[in-house]
mmCIF file of C-alpha atoms in Angstrom:
data_model
loop_
_atom_site.group_PDB
_atom_site.id
_atom_site.type_symbol
_atom_site.label_atom_id
_atom_site.label_comp_id
_atom_site.label_asym_id
_atom_site.label_seq_id
_atom_site.Cartn_x
_atom_site.Cartn_y
_atom_site.Cartn_z
ATOM 1 C CA MET A 16 5.547 -23.414 -13.332
ATOM 2 C CA LYS A 17 5.019 -25.701 -10.575
ATOM 3 C CA ARG A 18 4.868 -24.610 -7.202
ATOM 4 C CA ARG A 19 5.494 -26.715 -4.335
ATOM 5 C CA PRO A 20 2.938 -26.713 -1.337
ATOM 6 C CA MET A 21 4.351 -24.122 1.286
ATOM 7 C CA PRO A 22 3.073 -23.284 4.855
ATOM 8 C CA VAL A 23 0.583 -20.779 4.598
ATOM 9 C CA ALA A 24 2.670 -17.868 6.680
ATOM 10 C CA ALA A 25 5.369 -18.094 3.830
ATOM 11 C CA ALA A 26 3.166 -18.071 1.301
ATOM 12 C CA LEU A 27 1.104 -15.317 2.986
ATOM 13 C CA ALA A 28 4.711 -13.602 2.686
ATOM 14 C CA ALA A 29 5.410 -14.133 -0.501
ATOM 15 C CA THR A 30 2.490 -12.703 -1.323
ATOM 16 C CA ALA A 31 3.153 -9.597 0.559
ATOM 17 C CA ALA A 32 6.610 -9.382 -1.691
ATOM 18 C CA LEU A 33 4.578 -9.580 -4.968
ATOM 19 C CA LEU A 34 2.456 -6.947 -3.536
ATOM 20 C CA LEU A 35 5.366 -4.451 -3.515
ATOM 21 C CA THR A 36 7.352 -6.130 -6.355
ATOM 22 C CA ALA A 37 4.725 -6.739 -8.981
ATOM 23 C CA CYS A 38 4.891 -3.446 -11.069
ATOM 24 C CA GLY A 39 8.032 -1.783 -9.412
ATOM 25 C CA SER A 40 11.467 -2.189 -9.167
ATOM 26 C CA GLY A 41 14.285 -1.882 -6.060
ATOM 27 C CA ASP A 42 16.706 0.038 -8.606
ATOM 28 C CA ASP A 43 14.165 2.966 -9.522
ATOM 29 C CA LYS A 44 16.467 5.981 -9.443
ATOM 30 C CA SER A 45 14.788 8.652 -10.789
ATOM 31 C CA SER A 46 15.352 12.262 -9.191
ATOM 32 C CA ASN A 47 12.986 15.576 -9.597
ATOM 33 C CA ASN A 48 14.474 16.830 -12.648
ATOM 34 C CA ASP A 49 13.673 13.131 -14.139
ATOM 35 C CA LYS A 50 10.749 13.066 -16.806
ATOM 36 C CA ILE A 51 7.756 11.523 -14.766
ATOM 37 C CA ALA A 52 7.446 8.006 -16.289
ATOM 38 C CA GLY A 53 3.931 7.839 -18.018
ATOM 39 C CA ALA A 54 3.029 11.421 -18.145
ATOM 40 C CA ASP A 55 1.464 10.788 -21.184
ATOM 41 C CA GLN A 56 -0.170 7.753 -20.255
ATOM 42 C CA GLY A 57 -4.021 7.810 -21.648
ATOM 43 C CA THR A 58 -7.256 6.955 -19.682
ATOM 44 C CA GLU A 59 -10.101 4.330 -19.733
ATOM 45 C CA THR A 60 -13.224 5.036 -18.775
ATOM 46 C CA PRO A 61 -14.598 3.288 -15.806
ATOM 47 C CA LYS A 62 -16.046 -0.552 -16.851
ATOM 48 C CA GLU A 63 -18.659 0.246 -14.060
ATOM 49 C CA SER A 64 -20.709 3.102 -12.829
ATOM 50 C CA ALA A 65 -20.570 4.705 -9.817
ATOM 51 C CA LYS A 66 -22.915 4.053 -7.736
ATOM 52 C CA PRO A 67 -23.909 5.911 -4.367
ATOM 53 C CA SER A 68 -24.135 3.909 -1.380
ATOM 54 C CA ALA A 69 -24.928 4.193 2.228
ATOM 55 C CA ALA A 70 -21.684 5.007 3.260
ATOM 56 C CA PRO A 71 -20.702 8.460 5.404
ATOM 57 C CA ALA A 72 -19.680 11.204 2.638
ATOM 58 C CA GLU A 73 -15.919 11.234 3.204
ATOM 59 C CA ASP A 74 -15.704 7.519 1.908
ATOM 60 C CA ASN A 75 -17.562 8.429 -0.838
ATOM 61 C CA PRO A 76 -14.688 10.444 -2.916
ATOM 62 C CA ASP A 77 -16.425 11.398 -6.930
ATOM 63 C CA GLY A 78 -19.547 9.085 -5.590
ATOM 64 C CA VAL A 79 -17.380 6.301 -5.684
ATOM 65 C CA ASP A 80 -17.885 4.123 -2.422
ATOM 66 C CA VAL A 81 -14.519 3.493 -1.168
ATOM 67 C CA SER A 82 -15.326 2.431 2.312
ATOM 68 C CA LEU A 83 -13.696 -1.136 3.611
ATOM 69 C CA PRO A 84 -14.207 -2.901 6.591
ATOM 70 C CA LYS A 85 -13.926 -1.711 9.906
ATOM 71 C CA ASP A 86 -10.706 -4.157 10.957
ATOM 72 C CA MET A 87 -8.718 -3.091 7.287
ATOM 73 C CA ASN A 88 -7.335 0.244 8.302
ATOM 74 C CA LEU A 89 -5.440 2.514 6.093
ATOM 75 C CA VAL A 90 -4.012 5.256 7.443
ATOM 76 C CA PHE A 91 -2.257 8.493 5.727
ATOM 77 C CA ASP A 92 -0.245 10.565 7.490
ATOM 78 C CA TRP A 93 0.218 13.249 4.898
ATOM 79 C CA ASP A 94 0.168 16.838 4.205
ATOM 80 C CA LYS A 95 -1.581 18.212 1.544
ATOM 81 C CA PRO A 96 0.226 20.381 -1.380
ATOM 82 C CA LYS A 97 -0.898 23.335 -2.090
ATOM 83 C CA ASP A 98 -1.032 23.178 -5.629
ATOM 84 C CA LYS A 99 -4.961 22.062 -6.430
ATOM 85 C CA ASN A 100 -3.834 19.580 -8.691
ATOM 86 C CA GLU A 101 -1.283 17.802 -7.040
ATOM 87 C CA ALA A 102 -3.648 17.742 -4.018
ATOM 88 C CA ALA A 103 -6.498 15.986 -5.928
ATOM 89 C CA ALA A 104 -3.717 14.047 -7.099
ATOM 90 C CA MET A 105 -2.495 13.068 -3.526
ATOM 91 C CA ASP A 106 -6.743 12.355 -2.490
ATOM 92 C CA ASP A 107 -6.808 10.137 -5.240
ATOM 93 C CA ALA A 108 -3.737 8.044 -4.920
ATOM 94 C CA ALA A 109 -5.013 7.027 -1.519
ATOM 95 C CA ASN A 110 -8.551 6.550 -3.312
ATOM 96 C CA TYR A 111 -6.566 3.990 -5.486
ATOM 97 C CA LEU A 112 -5.204 2.149 -2.561
ATOM 98 C CA ARG A 113 -8.081 1.845 -0.868
ATOM 99 C CA ALA A 114 -10.109 0.782 -3.833
ATOM 100 C CA ILE A 115 -7.343 -1.936 -3.782
ATOM 101 C CA TYR A 116 -8.101 -3.180 -0.049
ATOM 102 C CA ARG A 117 -11.732 -2.950 -0.985
ATOM 103 C CA GLY A 118 -11.311 -5.609 -3.871
ATOM 104 C CA VAL A 119 -9.563 -7.747 -1.240
ATOM 105 C CA ALA A 120 -12.552 -7.440 1.047
ATOM 106 C CA LYS A 121 -15.209 -7.951 -1.627
ATOM 107 C CA ARG A 122 -13.352 -10.632 -3.533
ATOM 108 C CA THR A 123 -13.931 -8.978 -6.708
ATOM 109 C CA THR A 124 -11.477 -6.902 -9.391
ATOM 110 C CA LYS A 125 -14.807 -5.429 -10.763
ATOM 111 C CA ASP A 126 -15.962 -3.358 -7.951
ATOM 112 C CA ALA A 127 -16.992 -0.029 -9.034
ATOM 113 C CA ALA A 128 -13.844 1.643 -7.142
ATOM 114 C CA VAL A 129 -11.323 -0.169 -9.014
ATOM 115 C CA THR A 130 -12.346 0.792 -12.156
ATOM 116 C CA ALA A 131 -12.770 4.528 -11.227
ATOM 117 C CA TYR A 132 -9.160 4.721 -9.715
ATOM 118 C CA ALA A 133 -7.078 3.040 -12.114
ATOM 119 C CA THR A 134 -6.295 2.785 -15.876
ATOM 120 C CA GLY A 135 -3.678 1.328 -17.631
ATOM 121 C CA GLU A 136 -1.071 -0.386 -16.037
ATOM 122 C CA GLY A 137 -2.415 1.063 -12.837
ATOM 123 C CA LEU A 138 -5.140 -0.891 -13.405
ATOM 124 C CA HIS A 139 -3.648 -4.090 -14.014
ATOM 125 C CA TYR A 140 -1.665 -3.456 -10.883
ATOM 126 C CA ALA A 141 -4.864 -2.988 -8.718
ATOM 127 C CA GLN A 142 -6.099 -6.553 -10.379
ATOM 128 C CA VAL A 143 -2.532 -8.417 -9.854
ATOM 129 C CA GLN A 144 -2.600 -7.574 -5.897
ATOM 130 C CA ILE A 145 -6.690 -8.423 -5.567
ATOM 131 C CA ASN A 146 -6.482 -11.489 -7.375
ATOM 132 C CA GLU A 147 -3.135 -12.611 -5.120
ATOM 133 C CA TRP A 148 -4.931 -12.297 -1.623
ATOM 134 C CA ILE A 149 -7.998 -14.269 -3.494
ATOM 135 C CA LYS A 150 -6.138 -16.839 -4.503
ATOM 136 C CA GLY A 151 -4.613 -17.378 -1.179
ATOM 137 C CA GLY A 152 -7.657 -17.263 0.578
ATOM 138 C CA TRP A 153 -7.030 -14.661 2.514
ATOM 139 C CA THR A 154 -8.404 -10.710 2.986
ATOM 140 C CA ALA A 155 -6.559 -8.331 5.522
ATOM 141 C CA HIS A 156 -6.441 -7.483 8.889
ATOM 142 C CA GLY A 157 -4.941 -4.373 10.895
ATOM 143 C CA THR A 158 -3.192 -1.096 9.824
ATOM 144 C CA ARG A 159 -0.985 0.066 6.921
ATOM 145 C CA ARG A 160 0.495 3.493 7.285
ATOM 146 C CA HIS A 161 1.468 5.879 4.466
ATOM 147 C CA TYR A 162 3.427 8.985 5.267
ATOM 148 C CA ASP A 163 6.404 11.142 3.983
ATOM 149 C CA ALA A 164 4.382 12.380 0.542
ATOM 150 C CA THR A 165 5.603 14.089 -1.990
ATOM 151 C CA THR A 166 4.205 15.700 -5.069
ATOM 152 C CA ARG A 167 5.200 17.081 -8.705
ATOM 153 C CA SER A 168 3.425 18.180 -11.634
ATOM 154 C CA ALA A 169 4.129 16.476 -15.351
ATOM 155 C CA PRO A 170 5.106 19.851 -17.493
ATOM 156 C CA ASN A 171 1.470 19.329 -19.905
ATOM 157 C CA GLY A 172 -0.393 19.371 -16.533
ATOM 158 C CA LYS A 173 -1.925 16.225 -16.955
ATOM 159 C CA SER A 174 0.286 13.913 -14.682
ATOM 160 C CA VAL A 175 1.396 13.697 -11.105
ATOM 161 C CA GLU A 176 3.889 11.761 -9.426
ATOM 162 C CA VAL A 177 2.737 10.823 -5.735
ATOM 163 C CA ALA A 178 5.244 9.354 -3.745
ATOM 164 C CA PHE A 179 5.452 8.137 -0.394
ATOM 165 C CA CYS A 180 6.318 5.505 2.541
ATOM 166 C CA ALA A 181 4.315 2.855 3.767
ATOM 167 C CA ASP A 182 4.814 0.460 6.606
ATOM 168 C CA THR A 183 2.932 -2.683 6.529
ATOM 169 C CA GLY A 184 4.402 -4.138 10.066
ATOM 170 C CA LYS A 185 0.703 -4.223 11.596
ATOM 171 C CA PHE A 186 -1.212 -5.415 8.418
ATOM 172 C CA TYR A 187 -1.723 -8.913 7.955
ATOM 173 C CA GLY A 188 -3.438 -11.347 6.122
ATOM 174 C CA LYS A 189 -6.628 -13.101 7.471
ATOM 175 C CA GLU A 190 -8.078 -16.169 6.411
ATOM 176 C CA VAL A 191 -11.420 -15.826 5.093
ATOM 177 C CA LYS A 192 -12.666 -19.375 5.957
ATOM 178 C CA THR A 193 -11.383 -19.535 9.266
ATOM 179 C CA GLY A 194 -10.964 -15.838 10.505
ATOM 180 C CA LYS A 195 -7.573 -16.902 11.509
ATOM 181 C CA VAL A 196 -4.965 -13.275 11.529
ATOM 182 C CA LEU A 197 -1.684 -14.637 10.137
ATOM 183 C CA LYS A 198 0.510 -12.770 11.727
ATOM 184 C CA THR A 199 4.467 -12.033 10.868
ATOM 185 C CA GLN A 200 7.443 -10.907 12.057
ATOM 186 C CA PRO A 201 8.740 -7.632 11.555
ATOM 187 C CA SER A 202 11.153 -6.952 8.677
ATOM 188 C CA LEU A 203 12.344 -4.622 6.491
ATOM 189 C CA LYS A 204 10.513 -6.019 4.111
ATOM 190 C CA ASP A 205 7.639 -4.265 5.757
ATOM 191 C CA PHE A 206 8.507 -1.291 4.268
ATOM 192 C CA GLY A 207 7.858 0.192 0.882
ATOM 193 C CA TYR A 208 8.723 3.230 -1.159
ATOM 194 C CA TYR A 209 5.760 3.777 -3.695
ATOM 195 C CA LYS A 210 5.516 6.354 -6.865
ATOM 196 C CA ILE A 211 2.147 6.250 -8.343
ATOM 197 C CA ILE A 212 1.193 8.418 -11.946
ATOM 198 C CA MET A 213 -1.744 9.731 -11.409
ATOM 199 C CA VAL A 214 -3.628 11.290 -14.662
ATOM 200 C CA LYS A 215 -6.535 13.149 -14.916
ATOM 201 C CA PHE A 216 -9.637 11.521 -15.872
ATOM 202 C CA PRO A 217 -10.823 13.844 -19.120
ATOM 203 C CA THR A 218 -14.514 14.159 -18.640
ATOM 204 C CA SER A 219 -14.115 15.160 -14.928
ATOM 205 C CA LYS A 220 -13.074 17.935 -12.933
ATOM 206 C CA GLY A 221 -11.537 16.344 -9.862
ATOM 207 C CA LEU A 222 -10.966 12.416 -10.788
ATOM 208 C CA TRP A 223 -7.816 11.170 -10.969
ATOM 209 C CA GLN A 224 -6.299 7.647 -12.228
ATOM 210 C CA ALA A 225 -3.411 5.613 -11.260
ATOM 211 C CA SER A 226 -1.804 4.961 -14.621
ATOM 212 C CA LYS A 227 1.286 3.047 -13.861
ATOM 213 C CA VAL A 228 3.105 2.415 -9.863
ATOM 214 C CA PHE A 229 6.491 1.817 -9.310
ATOM 215 C CA VAL A 230 7.606 0.458 -5.709
ATOM 216 C CA GLU A 231 10.772 -0.258 -4.069
ATOM 217 C CA THR A 232 10.679 -3.029 -1.853
ATOM 218 C CA GLY A 233 12.612 -3.149 1.855
ATOM 219 C CA ALA A 234 13.225 0.407 1.506
ATOM 220 C CA GLU A 235 15.422 1.719 4.455
ATOM 221 C CA LYS A 236 14.657 5.559 3.904
ATOM 222 C CA CYS A 237 11.138 4.822 5.009
ATOM 223 C CA GLN A 238 12.415 3.174 8.644
#
């Protein structure tokens, strides 16, 4: 499909919308009694080895560097659940998002963090997001806040759904070549409701990978 050229701000807004909808639907009406989608999703071996780096220990969970540039701030304003597996899955859902924006900053879909914290459709989702930022010639700048998180486990104990709100109202695109920050007007589109299906990596004690991502765009409940 051919596309007409559009102003940079409009193109960035279109990309932001894609970031919310690539693997999700605004019609997601699952309840706590529903079977977790993707509960039987398998895992894939990370395609790159997780190599230690000089980043602080808190930026190297599971030995994987998920550190981000100083002007790219991902805030996770949520409380961990008491269940050990759900807490671990929640931590790695956060690491999955860090991995995506680390890929954006590094201009690659092949960073070790991406391949460590994602599998199947979750890996595809991450690659699509990163590639759209790369194609646009943008990196990210500002603060992206995540909050109101909940978790629920599948009966087999091998997958956990991590659901949460995200506010991107102060998270902007920045032109890689010029360093110009492309600020947008606040709107309902700044709020998204995410459900990430995390599956336990079979050969690791604590590593969980994102296997599926569902997103509701323009989520009023997150305002």
